[in-house]
Tab-separated table of C-alpha atoms in Angstrom:
chain	number	residue	atom	x	y	z
A	1317	MET	CA	24.883	4.422	19.881
A	1318	GLY	CA	24.576	2.713	23.739
A	1319	SER	CA	22.740	-0.602	24.265
A	1320	ALA	CA	19.943	-0.520	26.984
A	1321	ALA	CA	18.336	-3.368	29.552
A	1322	ALA	CA	15.804	-4.985	28.395
A	1323	PRO	CA	12.457	-4.080	29.246
A	1324	GLN	CA	10.464	-6.168	31.560
A	1325	THR	CA	7.585	-6.997	29.861
A	1326	VAL	CA	9.426	-9.070	27.724
A	1327	LYS	CA	8.171	-12.776	27.598
A	1328	SER	CA	10.530	-15.569	29.543
A	1329	GLU	CA	13.771	-16.790	27.802
A	1330	GLU	CA	11.989	-20.293	27.289
A	1331	THR	CA	9.981	-18.664	24.900
A	1332	ARG	CA	10.437	-19.478	21.165
A	1333	PRO	CA	11.344	-17.115	18.812
A	1334	ARG	CA	8.303	-16.505	16.633
A	1335	GLU	CA	9.335	-16.784	12.926
A	1336	PHE	CA	8.530	-14.757	10.072
A	1337	ILE	CA	8.054	-15.926	6.597
A	1338	PHE	CA	8.913	-12.978	4.157
A	1339	LEU	CA	7.455	-14.482	0.563
A	1340	LEU	CA	9.679	-12.652	-1.907
A	1341	CYS	CA	7.395	-11.500	-5.046
A	1342	PRO	CA	8.853	-10.503	-8.556
A	1343	MET	CA	9.466	-6.766	-8.053
A	1344	PHE	CA	8.704	-6.229	-4.524
A	1345	SER	CA	8.550	-2.929	-2.973
A	1346	MET	CA	12.457	-2.980	-1.327
A	1347	ILE	CA	11.865	-0.124	1.394
A	1348	ALA	CA	9.045	-1.300	2.502
A	1349	PHE	CA	10.748	-5.032	2.825
A	1350	ALA	CA	13.586	-3.349	4.731
A	1351	SER	CA	11.422	-1.752	6.907
A	1352	ALA	CA	9.325	-4.189	7.456
A	1353	ILE	CA	12.405	-6.734	8.275
A	1354	GLU	CA	14.627	-4.032	10.429
A	1355	PRO	CA	12.598	-3.809	13.505
A	1356	LEU	CA	12.445	-7.610	14.068
A	1357	ARG	CA	16.289	-7.350	14.146
A	1358	VAL	CA	16.232	-4.681	16.418
A	1359	ALA	CA	14.269	-5.913	18.516
A	1360	ASN	CA	16.433	-8.993	19.248
A	1361	ARG	CA	19.186	-6.677	20.043
A	1362	MET	CA	16.822	-4.431	22.798
A	1363	ALA	CA	15.829	-7.311	24.194
A	1364	ARG	CA	18.748	-9.538	24.019
A	1365	ARG	CA	17.601	-12.535	22.891
A	1366	PRO	CA	16.007	-13.956	19.301
A	1367	LEU	CA	12.362	-12.691	19.861
A	1368	TYR	CA	12.743	-13.309	16.216
A	1369	ALA	CA	13.767	-15.338	13.688
A	1370	TRP	CA	12.796	-15.251	10.173
A	1371	ARG	CA	13.172	-16.772	6.284
A	1372	LEU	CA	13.214	-15.276	2.569
A	1373	VAL	CA	11.069	-17.914	0.192
A	1374	SER	CA	9.601	-17.364	-3.419
A	1375	GLU	CA	7.486	-18.914	-5.425
A	1376	THR	CA	10.857	-21.445	-7.655
A	1377	GLY	CA	13.629	-20.911	-4.614
A	1378	ASP	CA	15.109	-18.039	-7.761
A	1379	ALA	CA	17.327	-15.237	-6.189
A	1380	VAL	CA	14.586	-12.348	-6.921
A	1381	GLU	CA	14.385	-8.724	-8.324
A	1382	CYS	CA	13.087	-6.077	-6.266
A	1383	SER	CA	11.214	-3.059	-7.829
A	1384	ASN	CA	14.551	-0.863	-7.426
A	1385	GLY	CA	16.460	-3.589	-9.433
A	1386	THR	CA	18.092	-5.089	-6.743
A	1387	THR	CA	18.350	-8.714	-6.689
A	1388	VAL	CA	17.579	-10.796	-2.941
A	1389	MET	CA	18.700	-14.198	-3.098
A	1390	VAL	CA	16.458	-16.767	-0.661
A	1391	ASP	CA	16.406	-19.055	1.640
A	1392	GLY	CA	14.569	-21.175	-0.040
A	1393	PRO	CA	11.507	-22.117	-2.148
A	1394	VAL	CA	7.693	-22.206	-0.194
A	1395	GLU	CA	7.320	-25.418	1.727
A	1396	ASP	CA	4.426	-25.376	4.555
A	1397	VAL	CA	5.739	-23.469	7.850
A	1398	ASN	CA	5.305	-24.546	11.674
A	1399	ARG	CA	1.734	-23.577	12.364
A	1400	ASP	CA	2.458	-20.090	15.080
A	1401	SER	CA	4.320	-18.745	12.294
A	1402	SER	CA	3.987	-15.409	10.262
A	1403	ILE	CA	3.736	-14.740	6.090
A	1404	VAL	CA	3.947	-11.936	5.129
A	1405	VAL	CA	3.544	-11.389	1.502
A	1406	CYS	CA	5.967	-8.908	-0.454
A	1407	THR	CA	5.192	-7.554	-3.487
A	1408	GLY	CA	4.988	-4.162	-5.294
A	1409	PHE	CA	4.909	-3.578	-9.099
A	1410	GLY	CA	4.122	-7.273	-11.236
A	1411	LEU	CA	0.792	-8.183	-9.601
A	1412	GLU	CA	0.064	-11.174	-11.921
A	1413	ARG	CA	3.062	-12.451	-11.180
A	1414	ALA	CA	3.269	-12.334	-7.459
A	1415	ALA	CA	-1.374	-13.588	-7.757
A	1416	SER	CA	0.318	-16.838	-9.242
A	1417	LYS	CA	-2.191	-20.227	-8.399
A	1418	PRO	CA	0.309	-21.849	-7.112
A	1419	ILE	CA	1.113	-19.007	-4.404
A	1420	LEU	CA	-2.600	-18.851	-3.961
A	1421	THR	CA	-3.254	-22.362	-3.586
A	1422	TRP	CA	0.161	-22.087	-1.362
A	1423	LEU	CA	-0.794	-19.374	1.319
A	1424	ARG	CA	-4.884	-20.869	1.243
A	1425	LYS	CA	-3.133	-24.402	2.526
A	1426	GLN	CA	-0.638	-22.301	4.964
A	1427	VAL	CA	-3.934	-20.511	7.039
A	1428	ARG	CA	-5.780	-23.112	6.639
A	1429	ARG	CA	-3.026	-25.156	8.810
A	1430	GLY	CA	-2.767	-22.222	11.852
A	1431	ALA	CA	-0.638	-19.837	10.010
A	1432	ARG	CA	-1.003	-16.216	10.471
A	1433	VAL	CA	-0.712	-14.127	7.450
A	1434	GLY	CA	0.014	-10.547	6.468
A	1435	ALA	CA	1.332	-8.293	3.646
A	1436	LEU	CA	3.089	-5.040	1.936
A	1437	CYS	CA	2.273	-2.824	-0.044
A	1438	THR	CA	0.664	-4.432	-2.812
A	1439	GLY	CA	0.587	-7.555	-1.550
A	1440	ALA	CA	-3.539	-7.597	0.535
A	1441	HIS	CA	-4.245	-7.649	-3.646
A	1442	VAL	CA	-2.734	-11.617	-3.664
A	1443	LEU	CA	-4.702	-12.214	0.242
A	1444	ALA	CA	-7.400	-10.871	-1.716
A	1445	LYS	CA	-7.125	-13.209	-4.886
A	1446	ALA	CA	-6.723	-15.514	-2.843
A	1447	GLY	CA	-9.606	-14.885	-0.530
A	1448	LEU	CA	-7.812	-14.307	2.670
A	1449	LEU	CA	-9.724	-10.584	3.170
A	1450	ASP	CA	-13.340	-11.503	2.125
A	1451	GLY	CA	-15.063	-9.650	5.719
A	1452	LYS	CA	-11.936	-8.354	7.100
A	1453	ARG	CA	-10.664	-4.636	7.261
A	1454	CYS	CA	-7.668	-3.954	5.329
A	1455	THR	CA	-5.207	-1.263	3.542
A	1456	ILE	CA	-2.903	-0.828	0.602
A	1457	HIS	CA	-1.366	1.535	-1.536
A	1458	TRP	CA	-3.231	4.332	-1.554
A	1459	GLU	CA	-2.723	4.134	-5.937
A	1460	ASN	CA	-3.911	0.882	-5.478
A	1461	HIS	CA	-7.090	1.814	-3.792
A	1462	ALA	CA	-9.476	2.031	-6.685
A	1463	ALA	CA	-8.219	-0.495	-8.477
A	1464	PHE	CA	-9.048	-2.781	-4.888
A	1465	GLY	CA	-12.647	-1.320	-4.534
A	1466	GLU	CA	-12.988	-2.579	-7.542
A	1467	ASP	CA	-11.731	-6.075	-7.931
A	1468	PHE	CA	-12.535	-7.340	-3.962
A	1469	PRO	CA	-15.925	-5.456	-2.708
A	1470	GLU	CA	-15.834	-8.142	-0.304
A	1471	ALA	CA	-13.073	-6.391	1.285
A	1472	LYS	CA	-13.381	-4.066	4.263
A	1473	LEU	CA	-10.700	-1.480	2.489
A	1474	SER	CA	-9.371	1.526	4.410
A	1475	ASN	CA	-7.296	4.199	4.386
A	1476	LEU	CA	-5.478	3.926	6.635
A	1477	LEU	CA	-1.745	3.144	6.962
A	1478	TYR	CA	-1.620	-0.392	8.550
A	1479	VAL	CA	-4.949	-2.796	9.707
A	1480	VAL	CA	-4.898	-6.019	11.945
A	1481	ASP	CA	-8.302	-7.909	11.809
A	1482	ASP	CA	-8.516	-10.703	13.237
A	1483	GLY	CA	-4.485	-12.656	12.647
A	1484	VAL	CA	-4.356	-10.705	9.423
A	1485	PHE	CA	-2.382	-7.704	8.779
A	1486	THR	CA	-2.432	-5.259	5.892
A	1487	CYS	CA	-0.030	-2.352	5.418
A	1488	ALA	CA	0.028	0.443	2.411
A	1489	GLY	CA	4.345	-0.303	2.511
A	1490	GLY	CA	6.766	2.435	2.088
A	1491	THR	CA	7.607	3.639	5.571
A	1492	SER	CA	4.236	2.009	7.301
A	1493	SER	CA	5.230	-1.511	7.613
A	1494	ALA	CA	7.692	0.139	10.044
A	1495	ASP	CA	5.036	1.355	11.843
A	1496	MET	CA	2.465	-1.889	11.202
A	1497	MET	CA	5.980	-4.516	12.302
A	1498	LEU	CA	6.514	-1.583	15.474
A	1499	HIS	CA	3.063	-2.439	16.621
A	1500	LEU	CA	3.721	-6.240	16.110
A	1501	ILE	CA	6.240	-6.071	18.499
A	1502	ALA	CA	4.648	-4.200	21.636
A	1503	GLU	CA	1.323	-6.424	21.076
A	1504	GLU	CA	3.440	-9.511	21.702
A	1505	HIS	CA	6.274	-7.813	24.086
A	1506	GLY	CA	4.943	-4.572	25.618
A	1507	ALA	CA	5.051	-0.777	24.903
A	1508	ASP	CA	8.108	-0.978	25.875
A	1509	LEU	CA	9.926	-2.784	24.180
A	1510	GLY	CA	8.016	-1.234	20.574
A	1511	SER	CA	9.365	2.322	21.907
A	1512	LEU	CA	12.918	1.210	22.817
A	1513	VAL	CA	13.317	-0.123	18.697
A	1514	ALA	CA	11.228	2.650	17.405
A	1515	ASP	CA	13.276	4.774	18.894
A	1516	CYS	CA	17.000	2.516	17.824
A	1517	LEU	CA	15.073	2.790	13.870
A	1518	ILE	CA	14.871	6.859	14.651
A	1519	HIS	CA	11.211	6.174	13.859
A	1520	THR	CA	9.720	8.669	16.375
A	1521	PRO	CA	7.295	9.089	17.346
A	1522	MET	CA	5.019	6.116	15.831
A	1523	ARG	CA	2.256	5.913	13.832
A	1524	SER	CA	-0.590	3.700	14.637
A	1525	ASP	CA	-2.841	2.196	13.878
A	1526	ASN	CA	-5.851	4.955	13.455
A	1527	ASP	CA	-3.968	6.687	11.019
A	1528	GLU	CA	-3.946	7.614	7.722
A	1529	GLN	CA	-1.320	7.307	4.859
A	1530	ARG	CA	-1.745	10.404	2.345
A	1531	LEU	CA	-1.388	13.821	3.721
A	1532	SER	CA	-4.345	16.162	4.183
A	1533	VAL	CA	-6.105	17.626	1.572
A	1534	PRO	CA	-4.147	21.107	2.672
A	1535	ALA	CA	-1.099	19.653	2.685
A	1536	ARG	CA	-1.051	18.464	-0.963
A	1537	ILE	CA	-2.742	21.258	-2.772
A	1538	GLY	CA	-0.698	23.185	-0.163
A	1539	VAL	CA	-3.949	25.366	1.002
A	1540	ARG	CA	-6.310	25.617	3.865
A	1541	HIS	CA	-9.074	27.203	2.381
A	1542	PRO	CA	-11.737	25.718	4.535
A	1543	LYS	CA	-14.428	25.863	1.606
A	1544	LEU	CA	-12.280	24.535	-0.746
A	1545	VAL	CA	-11.090	21.719	1.127
A	1546	GLN	CA	-14.456	20.254	1.906
A	1547	VAL	CA	-15.291	20.977	-1.971
A	1548	ILE	CA	-12.037	18.918	-3.174
A	1549	GLN	CA	-12.868	16.571	-0.703
A	1550	MET	CA	-17.072	16.110	-2.073
A	1551	MET	CA	-15.102	15.246	-5.528
A	1552	GLU	CA	-13.096	12.916	-3.942
A	1553	ARG	CA	-15.586	10.930	-2.425
A	1554	ALA	CA	-17.375	11.431	-5.508
A	1555	THR	CA	-15.451	10.598	-8.731
A	1556	GLU	CA	-18.181	7.506	-10.604
A	1557	ASP	CA	-21.271	9.713	-10.430
A	1558	PRO	CA	-19.587	14.233	-10.418
A	1559	VAL	CA	-21.387	16.557	-8.520
A	1560	SER	CA	-22.126	19.509	-10.169
A	1561	PRO	CA	-20.552	22.649	-9.233
A	1562	SER	CA	-23.555	23.775	-8.440
A	1563	ASP	CA	-24.467	21.507	-6.021
A	1564	LEU	CA	-20.703	21.901	-4.779
A	1565	ALA	CA	-21.136	25.835	-4.562
A	1566	GLU	CA	-24.410	25.309	-2.108
A	1567	ALA	CA	-23.127	22.227	-0.396
A	1568	VAL	CA	-20.496	25.063	1.441
A	1569	ASN	CA	-22.867	27.888	1.440
A	1570	MET	CA	-21.590	29.888	-2.340
A	1571	SER	CA	-22.377	31.198	-5.791
A	1572	THR	CA	-20.744	29.071	-8.201
A	1573	ARG	CA	-19.070	32.120	-9.281
A	1574	GLN	CA	-16.908	32.470	-6.025
A	1575	LEU	CA	-16.111	28.850	-6.516
A	1576	GLU	CA	-14.839	29.020	-9.428
A	1577	ARG	CA	-12.812	31.975	-8.103
A	1578	LEU	CA	-12.172	30.423	-5.251
A	1579	PHE	CA	-10.828	27.592	-7.313
A	1580	ARG	CA	-8.731	30.238	-9.842
A	1581	ARG	CA	-7.118	31.759	-7.302
A	1582	TYR	CA	-5.607	29.273	-5.221
A	1583	LEU	CA	-5.104	26.063	-8.291
A	1584	ASN	CA	-5.193	28.102	-11.612
A	1585	ARG	CA	-8.259	26.244	-13.068
A	1586	SER	CA	-11.940	25.883	-12.746
A	1587	PRO	CA	-13.532	23.735	-10.976
A	1588	LYS	CA	-14.403	21.717	-13.293
A	1589	ARG	CA	-10.891	21.151	-14.894
A	1590	TYR	CA	-9.832	20.194	-11.421
A	1591	TYR	CA	-12.571	17.350	-11.045
A	1592	MET	CA	-12.180	16.091	-14.601
A	1593	GLU	CA	-8.325	15.763	-13.521
A	1594	LEU	CA	-9.136	13.912	-10.452
A	1595	ARG	CA	-11.882	11.265	-12.129
A	1596	LEU	CA	-8.797	10.473	-15.155
A	1597	GLU	CA	-6.246	10.001	-13.067
A	1598	LYS	CA	-8.043	7.493	-11.245
A	1599	ALA	CA	-9.504	6.539	-14.385
A	1600	ARG	CA	-6.079	5.451	-15.731
A	1601	SER	CA	-5.049	3.831	-12.016
A	1602	LEU	CA	-7.906	1.257	-13.041
A	1603	LEU	CA	-6.351	0.859	-16.730
A	1604	LEU	CA	-3.345	-0.375	-15.825
A	1605	GLN	CA	-3.957	-2.363	-11.874
A	1606	THR	CA	-7.681	-4.059	-13.160
A	1607	ASP	CA	-8.876	-5.975	-16.164
A	1608	MET	CA	-11.801	-4.248	-16.223
A	1609	SER	CA	-12.739	-3.171	-20.029
A	1610	VAL	CA	-12.366	0.513	-20.921
A	1611	ILE	CA	-16.117	1.611	-20.857
A	1612	ASN	CA	-16.542	-0.027	-17.569
A	1613	VAL	CA	-13.651	1.764	-16.366
A	1614	ALA	CA	-14.747	5.015	-18.187
A	1615	LEU	CA	-18.500	4.646	-15.919
A	1616	ALA	CA	-16.362	3.906	-13.278
A	1617	CYS	CA	-15.031	7.159	-13.674
A	1618	GLY	CA	-18.664	9.141	-14.236
A	1619	PHE	CA	-18.172	9.409	-17.799
A	1620	THR	CA	-21.389	8.193	-19.368
A	1621	SER	CA	-20.233	8.578	-23.454
A	1622	PRO	CA	-16.683	5.821	-24.361
A	1623	SER	CA	-15.868	8.177	-26.754
A	1624	HIS	CA	-15.983	11.902	-24.545
A	1625	PHE	CA	-13.654	9.610	-22.374
A	1626	SER	CA	-11.512	8.226	-24.933
A	1627	LYS	CA	-11.286	12.512	-26.024
A	1628	CYS	CA	-11.161	13.891	-22.358
A	1629	TYR	CA	-7.896	10.743	-21.087
A	1630	ARG	CA	-6.908	11.722	-25.016
A	1631	ALA	CA	-6.378	15.661	-24.418
A	1632	HIS	CA	-4.930	14.593	-20.629
A	1633	PHE	CA	-2.378	12.018	-21.020
A	1634	ASP	CA	-1.629	12.494	-24.525
A	1635	ARG	CA	-2.157	8.740	-24.853
A	1636	THR	CA	-5.771	6.968	-25.446
A	1637	PRO	CA	-6.863	4.933	-22.976
A	1638	TYR	CA	-6.612	2.173	-25.346
A	1639	ARG	CA	-2.914	2.680	-26.152
A	1640	GLU	CA	-2.351	3.043	-22.323
A	1641	ARG	CA	-3.475	-1.102	-21.271
A	1642	GLY	CA	0.128	-2.185	-23.144
A	1643	THR	CA	2.823	0.669	-20.926
A	1644	PRO	CA	4.238	-0.828	-18.237
A	1645	ALA	CA	2.574	0.790	-14.599
A	1646	ASN	CA	5.779	1.009	-13.088
A	1647	THR	CA	6.571	4.548	-12.905
A	1648	GLY	CA	5.519	6.999	-10.163
A	1649	SER	CA	4.385	9.967	-12.943
A	1650	SER	CA	1.577	10.116	-15.269
A	1651	LYS	CA	3.928	12.164	-17.834
A	1652	LEU	CA	6.309	9.290	-17.794
A	1653	ARG	CA	7.222	5.889	-19.055
A	1654	GLY	CA	10.598	3.023	-18.961
A	1655	PRO	CA	11.484	0.810	-16.406
A	1656	ASP	CA	12.927	1.407	-12.682
A	1657	PRO	CA	16.933	2.462	-13.876
A	1658	GLY	CA	19.428	0.694	-12.020
A	1659	THR	CA	20.820	-3.096	-10.896
A	1660	GLY	CA	22.750	-4.361	-8.326
A	1661	THR	CA	22.960	-7.536	-6.259
A	1662	VAL	CA	22.094	-8.239	-2.544
A	1663	LYS	CA	22.438	-11.613	-0.524
A	1664	VAL	CA	20.819	-11.393	2.611
A	1665	ARG	CA	21.636	-13.054	4.493
A	1666	SER	CA	17.630	-15.088	7.102
A	1667	GLY	CA	17.760	-16.397	9.961
A	1668	PRO	CA	18.448	-15.839	13.873
A	1669	ARG	CA	22.504	-15.190	13.231
A	1670	ALA	CA	21.118	-12.619	11.301
A	1671	ALA	CA	18.408	-11.457	13.038
A	1672	THR	CA	20.878	-10.207	16.323
A	1673	ALA	CA	23.735	-8.929	14.563
A	1674	ARG	CA	24.191	-5.371	14.825
């Protein structure tokens, strides 16, 4: 790719590079981390000077294994950072280890000293546990929404790709990390540079902080029937207090029998069965990602009888809710289990020299 002239909006040559401190936690998401750090490197290359520098740290200073089995070297352990630095918490699975007492204490101290904090993927959980998201708008990966909402009701959780609120930035992970970093770059150095970096990364069009994480209901189910979509949206909003099929049908001006035929035709199951599956998927997320008792999980998903909940759960997942608690949550499938395959080691050189490399 040919080089491009630095945009007019870039600040003066005397500006000191803004430093990002990436806190790598065990089992962090590699794609979220890479999508966040690469826009900084490209911004330096496009501007032809170091606008950004970064360091990688871990709690102890030891190398960290990410969720795909790759091991990444870091520059050292956590320590006090400059007041104008930005700390980015990188997590994935294993949130219990990520939100350790020393890390929570360190994050609180750095914020008191004036540092800005952010999080990728499930890192919002760590910020919330440190009390740094109280009263703030934030986001987290959609798989963790139910658990996060139960654990941290004081945070203003959204379903957006990324959120920046009063100096705290969070994103859903995956490639949304790139969108968030492009937003921060454009905010500080102008939209021209943000667009130039996005073009270089082949990440166009840039998604905004108004875009939601998940595909729309029609895209997910492969059906665009407006009344079917409306009913499913109602179901998704009411998993704790399920709405009866007759009330759902009435809400979209249909008879219960017409609604039944609609679900059978397009989804090959009854409305009752589809609704049950939605509630059970939420229950599984809560069991794997929170410390809620099985009884409270059942109540949060609309089951008034623990025995009925256990029976339905076992019929759907082929295991009891109690047994689910002892199963690792590091797979994208509700039917499969086991660690992510693949190992390897990558040494990442960080700092200004790496920042300006192509």
